PDB file of C-alpha atoms in Angstrom:
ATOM      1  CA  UNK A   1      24.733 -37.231 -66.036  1.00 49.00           C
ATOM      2  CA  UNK A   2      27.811 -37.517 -64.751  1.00 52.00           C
ATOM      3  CA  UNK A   3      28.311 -33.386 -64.474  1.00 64.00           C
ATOM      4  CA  UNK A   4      24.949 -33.295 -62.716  1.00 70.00           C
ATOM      5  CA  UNK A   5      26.006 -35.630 -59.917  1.00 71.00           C
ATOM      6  CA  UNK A   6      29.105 -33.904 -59.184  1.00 70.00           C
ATOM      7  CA  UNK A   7      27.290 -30.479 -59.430  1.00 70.00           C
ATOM      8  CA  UNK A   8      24.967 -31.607 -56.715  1.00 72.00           C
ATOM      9  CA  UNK A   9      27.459 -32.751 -54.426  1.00 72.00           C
ATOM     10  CA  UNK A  10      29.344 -29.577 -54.874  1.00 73.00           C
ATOM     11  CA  UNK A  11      26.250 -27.691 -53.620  1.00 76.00           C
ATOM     12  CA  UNK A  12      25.438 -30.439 -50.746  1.00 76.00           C
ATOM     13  CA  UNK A  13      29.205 -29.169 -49.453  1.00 79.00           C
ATOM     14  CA  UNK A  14      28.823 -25.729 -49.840  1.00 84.00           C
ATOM     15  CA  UNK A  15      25.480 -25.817 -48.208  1.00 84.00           C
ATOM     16  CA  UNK A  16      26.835 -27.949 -45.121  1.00 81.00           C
ATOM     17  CA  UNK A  17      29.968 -25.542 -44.882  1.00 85.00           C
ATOM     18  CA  UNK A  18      27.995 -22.730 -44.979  1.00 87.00           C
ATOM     19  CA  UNK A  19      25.697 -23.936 -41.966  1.00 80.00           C
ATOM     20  CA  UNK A  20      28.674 -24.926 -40.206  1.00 82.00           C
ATOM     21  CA  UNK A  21      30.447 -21.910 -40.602  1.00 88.00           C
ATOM     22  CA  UNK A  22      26.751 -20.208 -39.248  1.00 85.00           C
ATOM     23  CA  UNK A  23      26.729 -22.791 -36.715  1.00 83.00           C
ATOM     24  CA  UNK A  24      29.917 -21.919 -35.012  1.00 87.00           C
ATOM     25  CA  UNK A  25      29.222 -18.039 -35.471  1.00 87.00           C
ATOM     26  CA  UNK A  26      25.884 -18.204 -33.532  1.00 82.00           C
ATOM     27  CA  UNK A  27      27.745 -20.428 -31.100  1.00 87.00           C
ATOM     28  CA  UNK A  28      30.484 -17.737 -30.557  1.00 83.00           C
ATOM     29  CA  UNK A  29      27.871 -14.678 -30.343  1.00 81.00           C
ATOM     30  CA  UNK A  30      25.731 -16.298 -27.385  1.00 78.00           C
ATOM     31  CA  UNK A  31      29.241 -17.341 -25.623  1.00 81.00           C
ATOM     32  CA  UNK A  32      30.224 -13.508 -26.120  1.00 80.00           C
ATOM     33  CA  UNK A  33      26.936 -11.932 -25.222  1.00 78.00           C
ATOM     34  CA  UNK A  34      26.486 -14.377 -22.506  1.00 70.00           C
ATOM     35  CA  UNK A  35      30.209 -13.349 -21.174  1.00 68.00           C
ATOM     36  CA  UNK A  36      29.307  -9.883 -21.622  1.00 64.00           C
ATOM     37  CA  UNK A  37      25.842 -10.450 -19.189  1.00 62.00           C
ATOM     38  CA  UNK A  38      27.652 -11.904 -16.335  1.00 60.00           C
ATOM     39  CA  UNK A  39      29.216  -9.081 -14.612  1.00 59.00           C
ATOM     40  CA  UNK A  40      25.986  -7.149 -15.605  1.00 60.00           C
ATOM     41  CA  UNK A  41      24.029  -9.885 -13.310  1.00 63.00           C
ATOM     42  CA  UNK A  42      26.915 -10.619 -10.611  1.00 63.00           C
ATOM     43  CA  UNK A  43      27.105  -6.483 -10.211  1.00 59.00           C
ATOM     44  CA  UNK A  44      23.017  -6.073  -9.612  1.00 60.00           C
ATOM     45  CA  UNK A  45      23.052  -9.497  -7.378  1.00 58.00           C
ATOM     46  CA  UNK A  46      25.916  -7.977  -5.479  1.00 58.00           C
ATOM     47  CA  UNK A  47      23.658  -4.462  -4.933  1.00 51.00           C
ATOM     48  CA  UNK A  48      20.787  -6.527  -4.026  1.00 56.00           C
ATOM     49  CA  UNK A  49      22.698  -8.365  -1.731  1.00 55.00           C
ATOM     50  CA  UNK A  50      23.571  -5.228  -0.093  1.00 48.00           C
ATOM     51  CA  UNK A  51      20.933  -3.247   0.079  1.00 55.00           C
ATOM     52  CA  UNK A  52      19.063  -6.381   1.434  1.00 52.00           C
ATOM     53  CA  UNK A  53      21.905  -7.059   4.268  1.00 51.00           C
ATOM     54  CA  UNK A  54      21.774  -2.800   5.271  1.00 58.00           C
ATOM     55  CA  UNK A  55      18.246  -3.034   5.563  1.00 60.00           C
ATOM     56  CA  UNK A  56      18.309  -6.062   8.038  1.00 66.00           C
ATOM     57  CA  UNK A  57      21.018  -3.929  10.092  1.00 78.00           C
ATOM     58  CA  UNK A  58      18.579  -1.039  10.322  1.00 91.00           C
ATOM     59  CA  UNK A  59      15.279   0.397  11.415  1.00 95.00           C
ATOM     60  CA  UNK A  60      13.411   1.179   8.416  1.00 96.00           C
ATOM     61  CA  UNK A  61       9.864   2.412   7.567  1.00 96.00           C
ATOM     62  CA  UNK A  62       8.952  -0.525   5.793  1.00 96.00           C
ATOM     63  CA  UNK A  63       9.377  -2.869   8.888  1.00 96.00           C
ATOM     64  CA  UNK A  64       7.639   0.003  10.770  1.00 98.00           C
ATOM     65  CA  UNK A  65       4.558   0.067   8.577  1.00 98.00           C
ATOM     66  CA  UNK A  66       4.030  -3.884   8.346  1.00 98.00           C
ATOM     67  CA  UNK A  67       3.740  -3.651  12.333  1.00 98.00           C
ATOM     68  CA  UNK A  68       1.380  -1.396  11.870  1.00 98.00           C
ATOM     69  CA  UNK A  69      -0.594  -2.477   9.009  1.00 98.00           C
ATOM     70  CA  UNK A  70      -0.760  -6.477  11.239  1.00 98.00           C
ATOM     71  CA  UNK A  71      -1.484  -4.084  14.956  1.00 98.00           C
ATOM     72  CA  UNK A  72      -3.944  -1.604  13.806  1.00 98.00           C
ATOM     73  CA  UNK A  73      -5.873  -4.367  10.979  1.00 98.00           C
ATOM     74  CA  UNK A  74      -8.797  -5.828  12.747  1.00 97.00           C
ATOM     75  CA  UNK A  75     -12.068  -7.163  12.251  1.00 97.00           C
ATOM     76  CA  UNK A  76     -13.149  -7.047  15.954  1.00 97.00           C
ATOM     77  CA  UNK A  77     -11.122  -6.342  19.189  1.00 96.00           C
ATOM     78  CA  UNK A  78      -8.669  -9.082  19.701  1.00 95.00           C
ATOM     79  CA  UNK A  79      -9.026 -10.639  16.290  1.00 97.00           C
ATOM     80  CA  UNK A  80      -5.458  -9.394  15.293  1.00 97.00           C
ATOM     81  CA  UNK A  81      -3.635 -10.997  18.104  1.00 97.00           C
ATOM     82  CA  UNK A  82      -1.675 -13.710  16.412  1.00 97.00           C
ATOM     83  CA  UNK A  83      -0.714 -11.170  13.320  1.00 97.00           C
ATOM     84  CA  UNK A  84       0.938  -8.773  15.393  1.00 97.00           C
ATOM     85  CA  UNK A  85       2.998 -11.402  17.798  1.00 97.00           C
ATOM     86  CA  UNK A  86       5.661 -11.244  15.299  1.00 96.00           C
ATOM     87  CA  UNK A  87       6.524  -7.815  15.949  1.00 98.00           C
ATOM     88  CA  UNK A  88       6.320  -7.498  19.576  1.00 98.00           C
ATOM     89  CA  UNK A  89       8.570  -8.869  22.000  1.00 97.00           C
ATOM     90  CA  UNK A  90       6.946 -11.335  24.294  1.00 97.00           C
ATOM     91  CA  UNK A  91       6.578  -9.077  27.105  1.00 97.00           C
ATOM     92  CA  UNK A  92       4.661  -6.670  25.323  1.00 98.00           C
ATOM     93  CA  UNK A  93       2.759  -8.920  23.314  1.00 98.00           C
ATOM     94  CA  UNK A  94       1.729 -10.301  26.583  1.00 98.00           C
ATOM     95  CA  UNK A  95       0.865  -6.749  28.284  1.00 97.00           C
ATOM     96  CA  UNK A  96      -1.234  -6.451  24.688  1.00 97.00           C
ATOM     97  CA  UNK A  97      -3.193  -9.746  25.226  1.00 97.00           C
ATOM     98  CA  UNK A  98      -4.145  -8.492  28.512  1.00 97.00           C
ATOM     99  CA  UNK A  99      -5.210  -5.491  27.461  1.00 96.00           C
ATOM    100  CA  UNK A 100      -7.833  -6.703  25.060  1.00 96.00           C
ATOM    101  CA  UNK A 101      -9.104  -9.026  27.502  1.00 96.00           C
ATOM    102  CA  UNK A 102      -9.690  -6.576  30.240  1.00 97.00           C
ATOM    103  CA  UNK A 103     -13.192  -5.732  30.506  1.00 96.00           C
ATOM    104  CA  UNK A 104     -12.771  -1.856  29.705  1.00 95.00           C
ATOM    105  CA  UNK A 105     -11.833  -3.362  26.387  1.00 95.00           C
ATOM    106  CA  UNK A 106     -13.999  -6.091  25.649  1.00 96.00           C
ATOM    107  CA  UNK A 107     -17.022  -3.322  26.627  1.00 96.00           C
ATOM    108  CA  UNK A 108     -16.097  -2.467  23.052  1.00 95.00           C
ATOM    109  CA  UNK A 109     -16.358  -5.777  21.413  1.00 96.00           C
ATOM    110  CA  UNK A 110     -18.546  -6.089  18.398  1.00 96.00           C
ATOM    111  CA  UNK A 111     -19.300  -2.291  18.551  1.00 97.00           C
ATOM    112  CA  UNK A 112     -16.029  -1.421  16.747  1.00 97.00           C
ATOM    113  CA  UNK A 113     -15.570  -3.562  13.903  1.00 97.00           C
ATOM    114  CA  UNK A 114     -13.845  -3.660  10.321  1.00 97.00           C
ATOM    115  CA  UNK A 115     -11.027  -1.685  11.557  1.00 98.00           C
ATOM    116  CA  UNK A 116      -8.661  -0.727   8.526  1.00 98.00           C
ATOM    117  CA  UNK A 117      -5.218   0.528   8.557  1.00 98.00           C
ATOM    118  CA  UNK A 118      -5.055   3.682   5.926  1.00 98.00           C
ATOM    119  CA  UNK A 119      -1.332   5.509   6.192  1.00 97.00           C
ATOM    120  CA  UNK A 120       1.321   6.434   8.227  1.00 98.00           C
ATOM    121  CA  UNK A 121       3.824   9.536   8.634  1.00 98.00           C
ATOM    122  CA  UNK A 122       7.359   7.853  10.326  1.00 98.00           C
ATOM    123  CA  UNK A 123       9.767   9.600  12.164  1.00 98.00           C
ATOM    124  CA  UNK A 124      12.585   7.321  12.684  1.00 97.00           C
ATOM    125  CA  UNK A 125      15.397   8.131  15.617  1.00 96.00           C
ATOM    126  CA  UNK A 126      17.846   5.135  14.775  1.00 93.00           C
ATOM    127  CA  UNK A 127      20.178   6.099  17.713  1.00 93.00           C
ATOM    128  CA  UNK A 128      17.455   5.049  19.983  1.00 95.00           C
ATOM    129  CA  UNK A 129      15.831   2.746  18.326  1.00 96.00           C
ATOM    130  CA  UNK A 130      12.271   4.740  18.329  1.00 97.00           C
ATOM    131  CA  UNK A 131       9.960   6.372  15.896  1.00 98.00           C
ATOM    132  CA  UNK A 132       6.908   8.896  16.726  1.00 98.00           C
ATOM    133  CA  UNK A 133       4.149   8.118  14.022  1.00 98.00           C
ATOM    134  CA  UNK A 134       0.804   9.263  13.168  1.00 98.00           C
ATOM    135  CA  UNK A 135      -1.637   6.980  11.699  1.00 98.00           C
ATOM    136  CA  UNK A 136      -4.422   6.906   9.709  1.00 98.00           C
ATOM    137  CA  UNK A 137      -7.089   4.322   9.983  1.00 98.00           C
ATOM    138  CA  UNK A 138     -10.957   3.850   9.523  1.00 98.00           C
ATOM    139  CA  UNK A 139     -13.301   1.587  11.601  1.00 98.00           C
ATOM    140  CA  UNK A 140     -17.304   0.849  12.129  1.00 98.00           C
ATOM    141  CA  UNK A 141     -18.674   2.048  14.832  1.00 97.00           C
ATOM    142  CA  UNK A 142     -22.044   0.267  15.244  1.00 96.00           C
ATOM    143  CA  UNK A 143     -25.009   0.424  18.159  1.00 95.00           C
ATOM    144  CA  UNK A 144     -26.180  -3.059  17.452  1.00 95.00           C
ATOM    145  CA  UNK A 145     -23.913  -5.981  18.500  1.00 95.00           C
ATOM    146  CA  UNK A 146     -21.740  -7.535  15.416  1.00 95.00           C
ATOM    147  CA  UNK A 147     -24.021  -5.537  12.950  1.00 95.00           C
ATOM    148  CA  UNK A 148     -21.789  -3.703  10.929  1.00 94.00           C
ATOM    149  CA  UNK A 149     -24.690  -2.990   8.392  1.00 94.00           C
ATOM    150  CA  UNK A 150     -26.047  -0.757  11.199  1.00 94.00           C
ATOM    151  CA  UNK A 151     -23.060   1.273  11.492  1.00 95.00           C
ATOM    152  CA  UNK A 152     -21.440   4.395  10.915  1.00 97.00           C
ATOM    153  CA  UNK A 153     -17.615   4.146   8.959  1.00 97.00           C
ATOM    154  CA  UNK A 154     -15.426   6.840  10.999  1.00 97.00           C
ATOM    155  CA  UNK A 155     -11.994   7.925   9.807  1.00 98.00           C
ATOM    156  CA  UNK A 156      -9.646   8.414  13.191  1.00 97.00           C
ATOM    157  CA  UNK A 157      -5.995   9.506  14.015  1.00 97.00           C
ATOM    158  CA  UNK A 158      -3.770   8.554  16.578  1.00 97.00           C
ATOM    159  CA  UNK A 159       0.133   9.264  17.648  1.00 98.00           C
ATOM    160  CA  UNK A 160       2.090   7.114  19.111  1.00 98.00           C
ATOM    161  CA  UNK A 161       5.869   6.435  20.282  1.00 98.00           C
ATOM    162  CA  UNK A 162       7.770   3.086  19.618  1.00 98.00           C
ATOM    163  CA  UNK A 163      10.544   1.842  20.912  1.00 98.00           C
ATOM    164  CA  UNK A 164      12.518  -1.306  19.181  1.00 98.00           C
ATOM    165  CA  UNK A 165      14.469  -3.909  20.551  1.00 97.00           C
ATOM    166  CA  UNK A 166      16.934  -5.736  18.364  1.00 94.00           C
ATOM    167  CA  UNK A 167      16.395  -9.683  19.092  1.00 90.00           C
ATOM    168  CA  UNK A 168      19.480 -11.164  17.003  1.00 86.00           C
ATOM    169  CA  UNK A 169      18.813  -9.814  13.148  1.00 85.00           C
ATOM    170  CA  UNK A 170      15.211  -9.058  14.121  1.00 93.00           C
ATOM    171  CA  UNK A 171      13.539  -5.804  15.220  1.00 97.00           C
ATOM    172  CA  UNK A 172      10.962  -6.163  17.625  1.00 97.00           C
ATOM    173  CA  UNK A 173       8.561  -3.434  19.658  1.00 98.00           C
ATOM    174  CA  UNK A 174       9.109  -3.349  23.007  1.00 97.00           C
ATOM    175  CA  UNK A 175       7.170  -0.886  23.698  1.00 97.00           C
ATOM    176  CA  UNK A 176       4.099   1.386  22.654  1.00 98.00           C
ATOM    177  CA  UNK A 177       3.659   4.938  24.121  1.00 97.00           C
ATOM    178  CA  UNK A 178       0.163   6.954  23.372  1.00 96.00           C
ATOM    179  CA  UNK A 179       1.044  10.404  22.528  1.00 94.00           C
ATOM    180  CA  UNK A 180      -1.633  12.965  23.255  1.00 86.00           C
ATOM    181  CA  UNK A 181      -1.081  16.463  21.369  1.00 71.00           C
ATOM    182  CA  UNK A 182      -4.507  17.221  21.544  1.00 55.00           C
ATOM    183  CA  UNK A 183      -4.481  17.888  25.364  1.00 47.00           C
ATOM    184  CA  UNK A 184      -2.123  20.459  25.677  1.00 43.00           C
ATOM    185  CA  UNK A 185      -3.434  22.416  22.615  1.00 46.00           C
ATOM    186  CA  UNK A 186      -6.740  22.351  24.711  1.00 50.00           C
ATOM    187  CA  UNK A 187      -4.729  23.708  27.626  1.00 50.00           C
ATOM    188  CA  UNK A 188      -3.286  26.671  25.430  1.00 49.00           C
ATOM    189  CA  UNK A 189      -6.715  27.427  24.457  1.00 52.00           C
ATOM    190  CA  UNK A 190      -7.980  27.182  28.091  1.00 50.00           C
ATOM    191  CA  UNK A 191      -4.945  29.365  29.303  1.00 50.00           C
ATOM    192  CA  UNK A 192      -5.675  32.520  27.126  1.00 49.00           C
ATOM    193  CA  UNK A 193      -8.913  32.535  27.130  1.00 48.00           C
ATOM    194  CA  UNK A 194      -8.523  33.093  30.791  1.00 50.00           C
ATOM    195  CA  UNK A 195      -6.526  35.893  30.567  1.00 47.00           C
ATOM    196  CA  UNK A 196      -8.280  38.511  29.659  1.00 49.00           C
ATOM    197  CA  UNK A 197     -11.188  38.328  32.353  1.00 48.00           C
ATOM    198  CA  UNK A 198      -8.747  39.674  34.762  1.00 47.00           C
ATOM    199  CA  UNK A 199      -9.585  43.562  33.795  1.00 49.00           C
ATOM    200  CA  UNK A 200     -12.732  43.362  33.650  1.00 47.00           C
ATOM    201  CA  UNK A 201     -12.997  42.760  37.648  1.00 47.00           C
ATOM    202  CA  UNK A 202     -10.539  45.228  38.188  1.00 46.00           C
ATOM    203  CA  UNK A 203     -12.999  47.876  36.556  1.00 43.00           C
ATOM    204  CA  UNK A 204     -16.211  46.728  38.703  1.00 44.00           C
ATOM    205  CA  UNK A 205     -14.496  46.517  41.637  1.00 43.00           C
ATOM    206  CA  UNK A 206     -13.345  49.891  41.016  1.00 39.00           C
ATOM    207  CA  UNK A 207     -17.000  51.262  40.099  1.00 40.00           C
ATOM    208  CA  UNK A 208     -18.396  49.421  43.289  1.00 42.00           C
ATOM    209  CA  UNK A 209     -16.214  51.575  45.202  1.00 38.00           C
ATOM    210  CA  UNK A 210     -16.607  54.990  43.970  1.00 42.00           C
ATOM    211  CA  UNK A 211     -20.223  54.526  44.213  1.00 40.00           C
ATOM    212  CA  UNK A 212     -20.086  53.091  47.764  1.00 41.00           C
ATOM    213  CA  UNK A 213     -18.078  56.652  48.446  1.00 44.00           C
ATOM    214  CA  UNK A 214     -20.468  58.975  47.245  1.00 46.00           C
ATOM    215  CA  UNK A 215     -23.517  58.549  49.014  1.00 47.00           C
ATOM    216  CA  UNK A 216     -22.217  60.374  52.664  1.00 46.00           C
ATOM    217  CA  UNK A 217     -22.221  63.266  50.545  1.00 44.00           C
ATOM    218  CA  UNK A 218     -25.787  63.094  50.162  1.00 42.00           C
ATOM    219  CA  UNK A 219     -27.067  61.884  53.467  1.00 42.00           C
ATOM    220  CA  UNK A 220     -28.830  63.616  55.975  1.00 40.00           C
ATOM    221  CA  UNK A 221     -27.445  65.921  58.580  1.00 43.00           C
ATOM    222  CA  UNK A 222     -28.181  65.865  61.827  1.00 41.00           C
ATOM    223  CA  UNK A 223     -27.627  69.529  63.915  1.00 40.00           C
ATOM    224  CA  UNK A 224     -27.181  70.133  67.791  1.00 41.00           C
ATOM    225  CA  UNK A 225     -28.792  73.202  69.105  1.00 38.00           C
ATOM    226  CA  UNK A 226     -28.577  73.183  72.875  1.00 41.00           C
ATOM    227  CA  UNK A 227     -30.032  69.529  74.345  1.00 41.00           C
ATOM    228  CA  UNK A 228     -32.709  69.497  70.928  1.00 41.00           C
ATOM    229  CA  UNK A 229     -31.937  67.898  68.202  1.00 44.00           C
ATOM    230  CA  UNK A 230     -32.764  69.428  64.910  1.00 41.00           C
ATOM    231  CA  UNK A 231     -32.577  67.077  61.538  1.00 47.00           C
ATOM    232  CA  UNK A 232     -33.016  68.414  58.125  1.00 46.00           C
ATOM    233  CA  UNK A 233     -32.331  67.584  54.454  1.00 43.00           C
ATOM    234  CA  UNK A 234     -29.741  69.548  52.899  1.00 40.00           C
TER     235      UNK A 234
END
Protein backbone atom coordinates (compact mmCIF):
# COMPACT_ATOMS: atom_id res chain seq x y z
CA UNK A 1 0.00 0.00 0.00
CA UNK A 2 2.57 1.90 1.00
CA UNK A 3 4.64 1.36 -2.58
CA UNK A 4 1.43 2.36 -4.35
CA UNK A 5 1.20 5.75 -2.67
CA UNK A 6 4.64 6.69 -3.30
CA UNK A 7 4.36 5.35 -6.94
CA UNK A 8 1.53 7.73 -7.52
CA UNK A 9 3.12 10.66 -6.24
CA UNK A 10 6.15 9.91 -8.27
CA UNK A 11 3.95 10.09 -11.41
CA UNK A 12 1.84 13.27 -10.05
CA UNK A 13 5.65 14.97 -10.19
CA UNK A 14 6.70 13.78 -13.29
CA UNK A 15 3.46 14.70 -14.86
CA UNK A 16 3.55 18.38 -13.33
CA UNK A 17 7.33 18.70 -14.42
CA UNK A 18 6.66 17.61 -17.60
CA UNK A 19 3.79 20.30 -18.19
CA UNK A 20 5.94 22.78 -16.73
CA UNK A 21 8.79 22.10 -18.67
CA UNK A 22 5.96 22.29 -21.89
CA UNK A 23 4.67 25.27 -20.30
CA UNK A 24 7.76 27.34 -20.41
CA UNK A 25 8.71 25.91 -23.99
CA UNK A 26 5.40 27.14 -25.57
CA UNK A 27 5.98 30.32 -23.60
CA UNK A 28 9.49 30.79 -25.17
CA UNK A 29 8.30 29.81 -28.89
CA UNK A 30 5.42 32.57 -29.03
CA UNK A 31 8.03 35.18 -27.33
CA UNK A 32 10.50 34.06 -30.26
CA UNK A 33 8.03 33.93 -33.09
CA UNK A 34 6.39 36.97 -31.83
CA UNK A 35 10.06 38.75 -31.78
CA UNK A 36 10.66 37.39 -35.07
CA UNK A 37 7.03 39.15 -36.48
CA UNK A 38 7.83 42.55 -35.33
CA UNK A 39 10.20 43.89 -37.76
CA UNK A 40 8.12 41.89 -40.37
CA UNK A 41 5.02 44.29 -39.26
CA UNK A 42 7.10 47.60 -38.32
CA UNK A 43 8.88 47.12 -42.06
CA UNK A 44 5.25 46.79 -44.05
CA UNK A 45 3.70 49.68 -41.60
CA UNK A 46 6.73 51.73 -42.46
CA UNK A 47 6.01 51.04 -46.56
CA UNK A 48 2.48 51.79 -45.99
CA UNK A 49 3.27 54.76 -44.31
CA UNK A 50 5.15 55.81 -47.25
CA UNK A 51 3.51 55.03 -50.00
CA UNK A 52 0.43 56.63 -48.25
CA UNK A 53 2.48 60.05 -47.42
CA UNK A 54 3.95 60.06 -51.54
CA UNK A 55 0.61 59.69 -52.68
CA UNK A 56 -0.78 62.73 -50.64
CA UNK A 57 2.34 64.76 -52.14
CA UNK A 58 1.24 63.87 -55.66
CA UNK A 59 -1.31 63.95 -58.42
CA UNK A 60 -2.41 60.54 -58.95
CA UNK A 61 -5.08 58.76 -61.09
CA UNK A 62 -6.90 57.52 -58.30
CA UNK A 63 -7.75 61.08 -56.92
CA UNK A 64 -8.38 61.91 -60.62
CA UNK A 65 -10.95 59.19 -61.17
CA UNK A 66 -12.98 59.72 -57.78
CA UNK A 67 -13.54 63.43 -59.19
CA UNK A 68 -14.76 62.02 -61.92
CA UNK A 69 -16.70 59.14 -60.87
CA UNK A 70 -18.66 62.11 -57.98
CA UNK A 71 -18.74 64.99 -61.40
CA UNK A 72 -19.89 62.87 -64.18
CA UNK A 73 -22.47 60.39 -61.62
CA UNK A 74 -25.89 61.82 -61.85
CA UNK A 75 -29.35 60.99 -61.69
CA UNK A 76 -30.66 64.29 -63.21
CA UNK A 77 -28.85 67.63 -64.01
CA UNK A 78 -27.75 69.20 -60.83
CA UNK A 79 -28.35 66.21 -58.63
CA UNK A 80 -24.51 65.69 -58.18
CA UNK A 81 -23.75 69.08 -56.88
CA UNK A 82 -22.88 68.45 -53.29
CA UNK A 83 -20.69 65.13 -54.36
CA UNK A 84 -18.43 66.91 -56.48
CA UNK A 85 -17.83 70.19 -54.06
CA UNK A 86 -15.09 68.30 -52.56
CA UNK A 87 -13.01 68.34 -55.49
CA UNK A 88 -13.43 71.70 -56.85
CA UNK A 89 -12.15 74.76 -55.49
CA UNK A 90 -14.84 77.17 -54.51
CA UNK A 91 -14.56 79.29 -57.44
CA UNK A 92 -15.18 76.68 -59.78
CA UNK A 93 -17.61 74.87 -57.89
CA UNK A 94 -19.42 78.10 -57.94
CA UNK A 95 -18.96 78.78 -61.88
CA UNK A 96 -20.41 74.86 -61.90
CA UNK A 97 -23.55 75.71 -59.82
CA UNK A 98 -24.25 78.38 -62.19
CA UNK A 99 -23.93 76.51 -64.95
CA UNK A 100 -26.57 73.97 -64.14
CA UNK A 101 -28.89 76.56 -63.20
CA UNK A 102 -28.72 78.52 -66.36
CA UNK A 103 -31.61 77.90 -68.44
CA UNK A 104 -29.61 76.37 -71.52
CA UNK A 105 -29.02 73.71 -68.92
CA UNK A 106 -32.01 73.18 -67.06
CA UNK A 107 -33.77 72.91 -70.88
CA UNK A 108 -32.23 69.49 -70.32
CA UNK A 109 -33.62 68.59 -67.01
CA UNK A 110 -35.44 65.35 -66.67
CA UNK A 111 -34.64 64.52 -70.37
CA UNK A 112 -31.13 63.25 -69.48
CA UNK A 113 -31.28 61.09 -66.62
CA UNK A 114 -29.40 58.03 -64.92
CA UNK A 115 -26.16 59.34 -66.01
CA UNK A 116 -23.33 56.70 -65.18
CA UNK A 117 -19.69 57.13 -65.08
CA UNK A 118 -18.03 53.96 -67.10
CA UNK A 119 -13.93 54.56 -67.47
CA UNK A 120 -11.35 56.82 -67.91
CA UNK A 121 -7.87 57.03 -69.90
CA UNK A 122 -5.48 59.71 -67.60
CA UNK A 123 -2.77 61.57 -68.81
CA UNK A 124 -1.15 63.12 -65.91
CA UNK A 125 1.45 66.30 -66.44
CA UNK A 126 2.58 66.63 -62.66
CA UNK A 127 4.80 69.69 -63.50
CA UNK A 128 1.67 71.55 -64.17
CA UNK A 129 -0.56 70.15 -62.23
CA UNK A 130 -3.02 69.01 -65.29
CA UNK A 131 -4.24 65.88 -66.89
CA UNK A 132 -6.11 65.51 -70.47
CA UNK A 133 -8.67 62.55 -70.01
CA UNK A 134 -11.18 60.83 -71.99
CA UNK A 135 -14.17 59.44 -70.42
CA UNK A 136 -16.55 57.00 -70.80
CA UNK A 137 -20.03 57.30 -69.52
CA UNK A 138 -23.70 56.20 -70.36
CA UNK A 139 -26.94 58.21 -69.76
CA UNK A 140 -30.94 58.09 -70.68
CA UNK A 141 -31.98 60.14 -72.99
CA UNK A 142 -35.81 60.26 -72.72
CA UNK A 143 -38.74 62.42 -74.73
CA UNK A 144 -41.12 62.27 -71.84
CA UNK A 145 -40.31 64.36 -68.72
CA UNK A 146 -38.64 62.18 -65.70
CA UNK A 147 -39.69 58.94 -67.61
CA UNK A 148 -36.72 57.05 -67.89
CA UNK A 149 -38.84 53.89 -68.86
CA UNK A 150 -39.47 55.82 -72.11
CA UNK A 151 -35.97 56.25 -72.94
CA UNK A 152 -33.19 55.34 -74.98
CA UNK A 153 -29.61 54.28 -72.85
CA UNK A 154 -26.74 56.07 -75.03
CA UNK A 155 -23.06 55.38 -74.44
CA UNK A 156 -21.06 58.97 -74.98
CA UNK A 157 -17.37 60.24 -74.87
CA UNK A 158 -15.97 63.34 -73.94
CA UNK A 159 -12.23 64.98 -73.47
CA UNK A 160 -11.44 67.23 -71.26
CA UNK A 161 -8.38 69.24 -69.63
CA UNK A 162 -7.91 69.72 -65.78
CA UNK A 163 -6.00 71.77 -64.04
CA UNK A 164 -5.27 71.19 -60.04
CA UNK A 165 -4.66 73.46 -57.41
CA UNK A 166 -2.92 72.25 -54.29
CA UNK A 167 -5.05 73.70 -51.16
CA UNK A 168 -2.62 72.64 -48.16
CA UNK A 169 -2.31 68.53 -48.53
CA UNK A 170 -5.39 68.58 -50.76
CA UNK A 171 -5.74 68.59 -54.57
CA UNK A 172 -8.47 70.46 -55.84
CA UNK A 173 -9.78 71.33 -59.69
CA UNK A 174 -9.57 74.62 -60.50
CA UNK A 175 -10.43 74.36 -63.58
CA UNK A 176 -12.23 72.26 -66.42
CA UNK A 177 -11.37 72.80 -70.15
CA UNK A 178 -13.69 70.96 -72.99
CA UNK A 179 -11.43 69.57 -75.52
CA UNK A 180 -12.93 69.18 -78.96
CA UNK A 181 -10.85 66.72 -81.36
CA UNK A 182 -13.69 66.05 -83.31
CA UNK A 183 -13.78 69.56 -84.96
CA UNK A 184 -10.64 69.76 -86.49
CA UNK A 185 -10.76 66.15 -87.86
CA UNK A 186 -14.01 67.51 -89.56
CA UNK A 187 -11.92 70.40 -90.86
CA UNK A 188 -9.21 67.94 -92.38
CA UNK A 189 -11.95 66.17 -94.01
CA UNK A 190 -13.56 69.45 -95.25
CA UNK A 191 -10.04 70.73 -96.45
CA UNK A 192 -9.24 67.82 -98.92
CA UNK A 193 -12.19 67.18 -100.09
CA UNK A 194 -11.97 70.63 -101.46
CA UNK A 195 -9.02 70.20 -103.18
CA UNK A 196 -9.49 68.41 -105.89
CA UNK A 197 -12.48 70.45 -107.52
CA UNK A 198 -9.96 72.95 -108.51
CA UNK A 199 -9.08 71.01 -112.01
CA UNK A 200 -12.02 70.29 -112.92
CA UNK A 201 -12.89 74.19 -113.59
CA UNK A 202 -9.73 74.65 -115.06
CA UNK A 203 -10.76 72.03 -117.85
CA UNK A 204 -14.36 73.70 -118.57
CA UNK A 205 -13.16 76.89 -118.58
CA UNK A 206 -10.71 75.79 -121.00
CA UNK A 207 -13.42 73.89 -123.28
CA UNK A 208 -15.73 77.06 -123.02
CA UNK A 209 -13.08 78.85 -124.69
CA UNK A 210 -11.96 76.85 -127.54
CA UNK A 211 -15.47 76.47 -128.48
CA UNK A 212 -16.26 80.20 -128.14
CA UNK A 213 -13.08 80.48 -130.79
CA UNK A 214 -14.22 78.35 -133.38
CA UNK A 215 -17.35 79.53 -134.58
CA UNK A 216 -15.80 82.88 -136.76
CA UNK A 217 -14.45 80.22 -138.75
CA UNK A 218 -17.73 79.19 -139.77
CA UNK A 219 -19.70 82.36 -140.06
CA UNK A 220 -20.87 84.03 -142.93
CA UNK A 221 -18.95 86.29 -145.21
CA UNK A 222 -19.96 89.26 -146.33
CA UNK A 223 -18.21 90.57 -149.98
CA UNK A 224 -17.94 94.23 -151.43
CA UNK A 225 -18.33 94.49 -155.11
CA UNK A 226 -18.51 98.14 -156.06
CA UNK A 227 -21.43 100.06 -153.73
CA UNK A 228 -23.55 96.27 -153.71
CA UNK A 229 -23.21 94.17 -151.25
CA UNK A 230 -23.04 90.52 -152.00
CA UNK A 231 -23.47 87.85 -148.90
CA UNK A 232 -23.00 84.21 -149.30
CA UNK A 233 -22.34 81.02 -147.30
CA UNK A 234 -19.05 79.62 -147.69
Amino acid sequence: MYDDNKVKLVRKAITATIGFICLIVGIACGMWIGSSNSPRQQMISTVEEARNTDESKTLTAKKIKEFLLAYYTKKDVGENQERYKEFMTEQLYAQQVKLDESPVTQAYKGYILNQVYDKATIYIDEENLSALVEVAYSNIQTTKRNNAEAGVKLSEKATIKLFYTKDKEKYLVNRIEPILLKNATNNENHTSTKTPEAKPEKTEQTTKVETTQQPPTTTTETTEVGTVKIRGTL
